[in-house]
Amino acid sequence: MIALTGKNQSYVLVLYGLCFPLIHVAHAQFILKMAAVQGGMGDADIKTDIKTEPSADGFGNNNANDGRVLSASPGSSSSTGSNKQTAAVTPEDQQTLLAVLQFLKKNKLSESVEILRREPGSDTNSDQPDVSVVLSAYSQQGDPTLYKVYYRDLKKFIETVLDCHRAELSQVFYPLFVHMYLELVYNNHESEAKAFFEKFSGDQECYYEEDLRILSGLTKKEHMRGNETLLDFRTSKFVLRISRDSYQLLKRHLQERQNNQIWNIIQEHLYIDIFDGMPRSKSQIDAMSGSLAGEAKREANKTKVYYGLLKEPEIELPLDDEDEEAENEEGKPKKKKPKKDSVGSKSKKQDPNAPSQNRIPLPELKDSDKLDKIMYMKEATKRIRLGPDNLPSVCFYTFLNAYQGLTAVDLTDDSSLIAGGFADSTVRVWSVTPKKLRKVKSAADLNLIDKESDDVLERIMDEKTASESKIMYGHSGPVYGISFSPDRNYLLSSSEDGTVRLWSLLTFTCLVAYKGHNYPVWDTQFSPYGYYFVSGGHDRVARLWATDHYQPLRIFSGHLADITCTRFHPNSNYVATGSSDRTIRLWDVLSGNCVRIFTGHKGPIHSLAFSPNGKFLASGATDGRVLLWDIGHGLMVGELKGHTDTIYSLRFSRDGEILASGSMDNTVRLWDAMKAFDDLETDDFTAATGHIHLQDNSQELLLGTYTTKSTPVIHLHFTRRNLLLAAGVSQL
Amino acid sequence: MAEERRQKHCSVVLPTESMKAMAESVGVGQLQEDSCVALSEEVSYRIKEIAQDALKFMHHGKRRKLTTSDIDNALKLKNVEPLYGFQSQEFIPFRFASGGGRELHFYEEKEADLSDIINTPLPRVPLDVSLKAHWLSIEGMQPAIPENPPPATKEQQKAESTEPLKVVKPGQEEEGTIQGKSQGTTTPDGKGKEKGLIRLKPRSTHELSVEQQLYYKEITEACVGSCEAKRAEALQSIATDPGLYQMLPRFSTFISEGVRVNVVQNNLALLIYLMRMVKALMDNPTLYLEKYLHELIPAVVTCIVSKQLCLRPDVDNHWALRDFAARLMAQSCKTFSTTTNNIQSRITKTFTKSWLDDKTQWTTRYGCIAGLAELGSDVIKTLIIPRLAVEGARIKAVMEGPVVSNIDKIGAEHVQSLLLKHCASVIAKLRPQPDNVDQYRTDYGYLGPMLCSHVMKARTQAALQAQQVNRTTLTITQPRPTLSVSQSGLSGSSGPRTPSIIKVPSSLTLMSPRPGTPSQPSPPATKYIVMATSAGAASTQQVITLSSSQSASPVTSTVPSATSTLQPLVKLESGSGAGLTASRPLQKYIVVSLPSSASSSLETKSSVLPTSISSSSLDGGMKLERSESPGASTQSPH
């Protein structure tokens, strides 16, 4: 496949060569994951394997001199000839492959080893004994003083190209800058590195500010060891999306100038996703860039995602006239009519985009769940139809005397309980209805109860313990994430101490501490159907758990920095995670694969929200912007500007008409979600090319701004009747 | 811009001297320079790393402030033992010391005496976390309740009045749409206009809700009514309510019309009430009056310089009103004078012009001087002092010449004392020490000798104050003459009575022992007690003034408090109580409700700090009380 047919087409093949091993890698990672999940091996094993990668890398630095000779030499010696490049292109892929091979060997999965070896491209390096040797780093032999010249040269070139290409080619600056700087640092050219940084850091886009700050602190080879940002840069390719014309221009220029240094970096560390057609404009590029590893590859977002909702189970309603109300409850006004015909047709009608009902096993409905569903439907009939002319009322819950210690809030779906996680490691639950919180009686007392009586559920409760709030102790660090189970029997909390705890709301005690993240767990959330929950934290992996397993069922790894927030898709088949690497990823719960990567935020993402119909995702970040994503097409479809500080909370109204956002800037803002989503669905060009044209209509979409006195809004919740509840702690 | 950024990025490294100092502190002397450099680079890098991680914890803790615990957590993340002992919630008070050519920042740890800790009573148990709900918005409209910020912030009002054509902020636009909706007018129309290329200032309609209309009626009636307690309450409401923005134009018209009518009718009492309203409006921290100065300033100036303000100028104390209005004038000059509106210079010109006029009556003359004097010592120095001799001659003519009329004589007396009061302190600063009567006489003419004695008094007082440098804050607590309540008698036809100046030290407000939470009822309770007696109302007024004007306290600071010396609290209370029989319960209550502070009230060491806290809590308390009616009614539609 590397054979060349003609010189002018060579780059196409190069690209194929690029893509192919990547697919293998995806396979291999998948195998790794499946092995982790299904192989029955201890969680600890997997973890150590994953964790050793960085440390082995650090170790690799020690042996870098050997490594350089062994593996990376093709990279450094590669000329513009394309056949050599392909070999040089994939050092990291080979690393991964080797790691997988070793893992398989260790676990005596010889068949898989054989299969993997048979895959083209993977057998080339398989006889190398040590993984760490392969993990080579920057090993150029160029003259350090020439770096500036190279960079300036390229800069001059890009500044002189036609306007239409300039914006696209300018994307190259940042990754090149970083890699060149790191190369200089790695090869102990400290002063040159500093000079290089000072000279060119000002040219970089302002949204890379934070990364640049980290880089600026890094001036010695020793610092590179264990530095996360740096590891990310080395282990992952920076993805650029460039039109064919622009790319050709760049390539021709570099070849003419014999600028191998830069060409090598582009070959080794960048992934250039070439598309046919018009080059993109500066604003289009700016909308999508900003993440730690460039934009998402197009094929990364090609997988089919079943974003439809699951069929609601049929529940006999006690009264006939309430049958109609049942229809409303799904929150999709468009489908109201066909459903009205009969209950039978409703069950047959399956959303083509919905996953099959048993794609992932979901817990059986209990009687109490059914009762709750009926309650939900009843409430739904009283729901206020929201719209631009009919804004929701906002009720604000202020936590007093919390001394800035409130770190997480959640409300139950029926808005009867509110829970707060605090910096002092406590979890507190309040009842916001007159119904007080009661514990279950002690075992001895429970024995005395007549188990056959109708009100047994009422009898088991201990009246003496009734109070408006309960405190639960157990964590040993600030509680950063909190989530009620849909049936209101459990509460999850994740903490700085690395555990996720499951609390019973019947006894108000801790039931399980899920240990797996060894670092702070930033967020956790229950699946909308209960049983499963997801957690993500500083260790950069999200984990899927089931409440009755003390080990995770899936490990979602791929983010390059902390996972800051986690959300379940309404159909429970997918999980969205937002990260400090400024990307959002969507994971398939069934396979554990990453099915969507959304880039465009310029700061760590702190809030996510799925629209109730499951089609869209909203995300808010420290940059104060809310971005809207179409999950099916894998595209950004909107940008809502207005907030001036981190957005900690996002929530769609029950019917998806209004998006509410709460921020550190003490405001709750309401956005016209219907309008935001309606406008774009007609634009099929968008979907075809993957380009986005965002019109700046934030002001039109903003329906309301409500300022609190000095209370950052950290949680939002729409009641079943579409009343908006907000919560925060007063900073006065 | 690029350069700025570059500066930000340039890597800052700890100085090697710090490394040496640290090494010495752990017993390593004679550190090589090279190792110092290496160490400092390494340490700087690690510190930056930790700071970055700590920021992460801050973000997840949903805070804007980095705390020591964030650093601890970041250290834990790196598997480093956290730094124990830094538990300060707010900030670490690093102190700076230098000596021997070295500079050092250090964390001061005082030695704590265990027995002290044991013997001191336990502090109050901190209140438990609690939840409080309020309506942030009702069907798209933010109710004007104390929990919500005022509809238009002071900055916004300021921006609106100073730059009316500025781009409309979303919040304002929001307001506009809501108003449109509440009237049933078409919203999109207004929005379209705003989006047009030419930015017209959105026409805002000041439609008042029924509650607001009721409130307005109640307040205005109370302000000019006969019940002093009610008036005090109303004035306090005006001074503290955050939601008055919409009603401001009405209040302003009310005041200006009221002054116009009552000056003609010589109704001194009502004029005083109206001026107190102006004062309350000015004191309201959420209002920006610039837009309404064209109505308010003429009203105030009228009260300063009008020829006649009362029916019987010989007996009624209209001087106090002039003084008070002059202070108001000075305050508004301080707050609102800009280079474009030139309020201060225009006002100064007006005053000077009529003062220089020979035909000006003594009353107007008094007002002009008072108005000028309140503007500050610079104005006194440049405008008043040079004219002292001329003015002295004029006074002499009245006092010692043939008796023209009693009214003129009284006027001259007042002008004289006013000049002495204001000029003495300024002259004390201007002139060198030995105060020679003759010298004064030559310089200032008729007023010279009297001035001399006043200046000497001022000097001794200044010296006295200088001794108590550490208690400078006490000046705040000095009583200040306010408009006396007894004026109410004047509106009727009671016998002549000199206005009693009720002196209540503002430390009253400082007494709330722990003003932590808005839910605490004690501070407002104190206040209500004060208001319950009619005699106490004036004092309440003063309390409010002092406490709420601490944000912009030009009045308090400019008023030379030479009228009386500081007296102990208890004495003051009983003194005023003796004069006014009605205030018996007041005195009793204060003593009962605030035992701890009363015992220590004389050593109000930190009077400034508690003022700020207590005033805010008082505000909270007040608002809670008052908001009941609008709050309840706003909830009803829901």
Tab-separated table of N, CA, C and O in Angstrom, chain B residues 373 380 384-385 388 418-429 451 455:
chain	number	residue	atom	x	y	z
B	373	ALA	N	-19.216	77.750	52.836
B	373	ALA	CA	-18.357	77.171	53.867
B	373	ALA	C	-18.402	75.647	53.836
B	373	ALA	O	-17.390	74.982	54.062
B	380	ILE	N	-13.339	78.127	51.677
B	380	ILE	CA	-13.302	79.094	52.774
B	380	ILE	C	-12.064	79.968	52.643
B	380	ILE	O	-12.108	81.185	52.777
B	384	ILE	N	-13.976	83.135	51.473
B	384	ILE	CA	-14.573	83.731	52.673
B	384	ILE	C	-13.556	84.552	53.453
B	384	ILE	O	-13.824	85.700	53.811
B	385	ILE	N	-12.405	83.997	53.690
B	385	ILE	CA	-11.446	84.670	54.569
B	385	ILE	C	-11.051	86.052	54.038
B	385	ILE	O	-10.980	87.016	54.792
B	388	LEU	N	-13.479	88.629	55.202
B	388	LEU	CA	-13.842	88.669	56.616
B	388	LEU	C	-13.927	90.106	57.126
B	388	LEU	O	-14.838	90.477	57.859
B	418	LEU	N	-21.457	81.987	62.468
B	418	LEU	CA	-21.173	81.054	61.371
B	418	LEU	C	-19.760	81.274	60.830
B	418	LEU	O	-19.002	80.312	60.639
B	419	LEU	N	-19.434	82.538	60.635
B	419	LEU	CA	-18.107	82.840	60.115
B	419	LEU	C	-17.032	82.374	61.084
B	419	LEU	O	-16.018	81.787	60.682
B	420	LEU	N	-17.288	82.628	62.340
B	420	LEU	CA	-16.291	82.223	63.338
B	420	LEU	C	-16.106	80.718	63.326
B	420	LEU	O	-14.991	80.204	63.366
B	421	LYS	N	-17.231	80.043	63.260
B	421	LYS	CA	-17.178	78.577	63.333
B	421	LYS	C	-16.354	78.007	62.181
B	421	LYS	O	-15.478	77.165	62.365
B	422	HIS	N	-16.670	78.483	60.994
B	422	HIS	CA	-16.033	77.868	59.836
B	422	HIS	C	-14.608	78.359	59.627
B	422	HIS	O	-13.757	77.591	59.181
B	423	CYS	N	-14.395	79.628	59.912
B	423	CYS	CA	-13.087	80.172	59.574
B	423	CYS	C	-12.005	79.788	60.580
B	423	CYS	O	-10.834	79.683	60.225
B	424	ALA	N	-12.448	79.586	61.820
B	424	ALA	CA	-11.452	79.356	62.857
B	424	ALA	C	-10.533	78.185	62.521
B	424	ALA	O	-9.301	78.309	62.557
B	425	SER	N	-11.134	77.101	62.157
B	425	SER	CA	-10.304	75.907	61.939
B	425	SER	C	-9.403	76.104	60.724
B	425	SER	O	-8.275	75.619	60.698
B	426	VAL	N	-9.940	76.815	59.716
B	426	VAL	CA	-9.114	77.018	58.522
B	426	VAL	C	-7.950	77.951	58.836
B	426	VAL	O	-6.800	77.697	58.450
B	427	ILE	N	-8.279	78.993	59.562
B	427	ILE	CA	-7.218	79.939	59.899
B	427	ILE	C	-6.174	79.277	60.784
B	427	ILE	O	-4.973	79.515	60.644
B	428	ALA	N	-6.645	78.422	61.646
B	428	ALA	CA	-5.714	77.717	62.524
B	428	ALA	C	-4.666	76.977	61.721
B	428	ALA	O	-3.507	76.869	62.130
B	429	LYS	N	-5.080	76.491	60.601
B	429	LYS	CA	-4.117	75.774	59.776
B	429	LYS	C	-3.262	76.744	58.965
B	429	LYS	O	-2.126	76.443	58.620
B	451	LEU	N	-12.182	85.910	66.412
B	451	LEU	CA	-11.542	84.857	65.629
B	451	LEU	C	-10.332	84.317	66.358
B	451	LEU	O	-10.099	83.114	66.407
B	455	VAL	N	-9.680	80.576	67.140
B	455	VAL	CA	-8.554	79.851	66.556
B	455	VAL	C	-7.762	79.157	67.642
B	455	VAL	O	-7.355	77.990	67.511
